[in-house]
CSV table of C-alpha atoms in Angstrom, one decimal:
chain,number,residue,atom,x,y,z
A,1,MET,CA,88.9,215.3,-63.5
A,2,ASP,CA,87.0,212.0,-63.2
A,3,VAL,CA,88.6,208.6,-64.1
A,4,SER,CA,86.7,205.5,-64.9
A,5,PHE,CA,88.3,201.9,-65.5
A,6,ALA,CA,86.9,199.1,-67.5
A,7,PHE,CA,88.0,195.5,-67.1
A,8,ASP,CA,87.2,194.3,-70.5
A,9,GLY,CA,85.5,195.4,-73.8
A,10,ARG,CA,82.2,194.9,-73.0
A,11,GLU,CA,82.3,197.1,-70.0
A,12,ALA,CA,84.1,199.9,-71.7
A,13,VAL,CA,81.2,200.2,-74.1
A,14,SER,CA,78.7,200.0,-71.5
A,15,GLN,CA,80.4,202.8,-69.9
A,16,LEU,CA,80.6,205.0,-72.8
A,17,SER,CA,77.0,204.4,-73.3
A,18,ARG,CA,76.3,206.1,-70.3
A,19,VAL,CA,79.3,208.4,-69.7
A,20,ARG,CA,81.0,210.8,-72.3
A,21,ALA,CA,84.5,210.4,-72.1
A,22,ASP,CA,87.1,213.1,-72.9
A,23,VAL,CA,89.7,210.3,-74.0
A,24,ILE,CA,90.3,206.7,-73.7
A,25,LEU,CA,93.4,204.9,-72.7
A,26,MET,CA,93.4,201.5,-74.3
A,27,ASP,CA,95.4,198.5,-73.4
A,28,ILE,CA,96.1,196.3,-76.6
A,29,ARG,CA,95.9,193.0,-74.6
A,30,LEU,CA,91.9,192.7,-73.0
A,31,PRO,CA,90.1,190.1,-71.9
A,32,GLY,CA,87.5,188.9,-74.4
A,33,ILE,CA,88.4,191.4,-77.4
A,34,ASP,CA,91.6,192.9,-78.2
A,35,GLY,CA,92.3,196.8,-77.7
A,36,LEU,CA,92.8,197.1,-81.9
A,37,ALA,CA,89.3,195.3,-82.4
A,38,LEU,CA,87.6,197.5,-79.6
A,39,THR,CA,89.1,200.7,-81.2
A,40,ARG,CA,87.8,199.9,-84.5
A,41,ARG,CA,84.4,199.2,-82.9
A,42,LEU,CA,84.6,202.3,-80.9
A,43,LYS,CA,85.4,204.5,-84.2
A,44,ALA,CA,82.6,202.9,-86.0
A,45,SER,CA,80.2,204.4,-83.6
A,46,ALA,CA,79.3,207.8,-84.7
A,47,GLN,CA,78.2,209.0,-81.1
A,48,ILE,CA,81.8,208.2,-80.1
A,49,ALA,CA,84.2,208.3,-82.8
A,50,ASP,CA,85.4,211.5,-82.0
A,51,ILE,CA,86.9,210.5,-78.8
A,52,PRO,CA,90.7,210.6,-79.0
A,53,VAL,CA,92.1,207.0,-78.2
A,54,VAL,CA,95.6,206.8,-76.8
A,55,MET,CA,97.0,203.1,-77.0
A,56,LEU,CA,99.1,201.7,-74.3
A,57,THR,CA,101.0,198.7,-75.0
A,58,GLY,CA,104.3,196.9,-73.7
A,59,ASP,CA,104.7,196.0,-77.7
A,60,ALA,CA,107.2,198.2,-79.2
A,61,ARG,CA,107.1,196.8,-82.6
A,62,ARG,CA,106.7,199.1,-85.7
A,63,GLU,CA,103.9,196.9,-86.8
A,64,THR,CA,101.8,197.3,-83.9
A,65,LEU,CA,102.0,201.0,-84.0
A,66,MET,CA,100.9,201.1,-87.4
A,67,ASP,CA,97.9,198.8,-86.4
A,68,SER,CA,96.9,200.9,-83.7
A,69,LEU,CA,97.0,203.9,-86.0
A,70,ALA,CA,95.0,202.3,-88.3
A,71,ALA,CA,92.6,201.1,-86.3
A,72,GLY,CA,91.8,204.9,-85.3
A,73,ALA,CA,94.4,205.4,-82.3
A,74,SER,CA,95.3,209.1,-81.7
A,75,GLU,CA,98.5,208.3,-80.1
A,76,PHE,CA,100.6,205.5,-78.9
A,77,VAL,CA,102.5,204.7,-75.8
A,78,VAL,CA,104.8,201.8,-74.7
A,79,LYS,CA,104.8,201.0,-71.1
A,80,PRO,CA,106.4,201.7,-68.8
A,81,VAL,CA,105.2,205.1,-69.5
A,82,SER,CA,106.7,208.0,-67.7
A,83,LYS,CA,104.2,210.6,-66.2
A,84,ALA,CA,105.6,213.2,-68.3
A,85,THR,CA,105.3,211.0,-71.5
A,86,LEU,CA,101.5,210.1,-70.9
A,87,GLU,CA,101.1,214.0,-69.9
A,88,ALA,CA,102.6,215.0,-73.4
A,89,LYS,CA,100.7,212.3,-75.3
A,90,LEU,CA,97.2,213.5,-73.4
A,91,ASP,CA,98.1,217.4,-74.3
A,92,ARG,CA,98.1,216.4,-77.9
A,93,VAL,CA,94.7,214.9,-78.0
A,94,LEU,CA,92.7,216.6,-75.5
A,95,PRO,CA,91.3,220.1,-76.5
A,96,ARG,CA,92.4,223.0,-74.7
């Protein structure tokens, strides 16, 4: 399994234009553009809209969960997250 990291939204979009991801782990708080806006942007792109986004955040408010799902996130994880929880979320969104 290969893992790529992006510092901000611009870098993430640039990487996704070159490399097809199986899943995107997205923090809500990002420099330049927040994770919700970036998720909406990714979901609006026909080439990458089908890539599942798992939203990661320290914000456990129901409003944040609902906003994430409305933006197109497939799953929502509150940090800190255990390895078992993250694996379970990834199992739900990754094809077998």
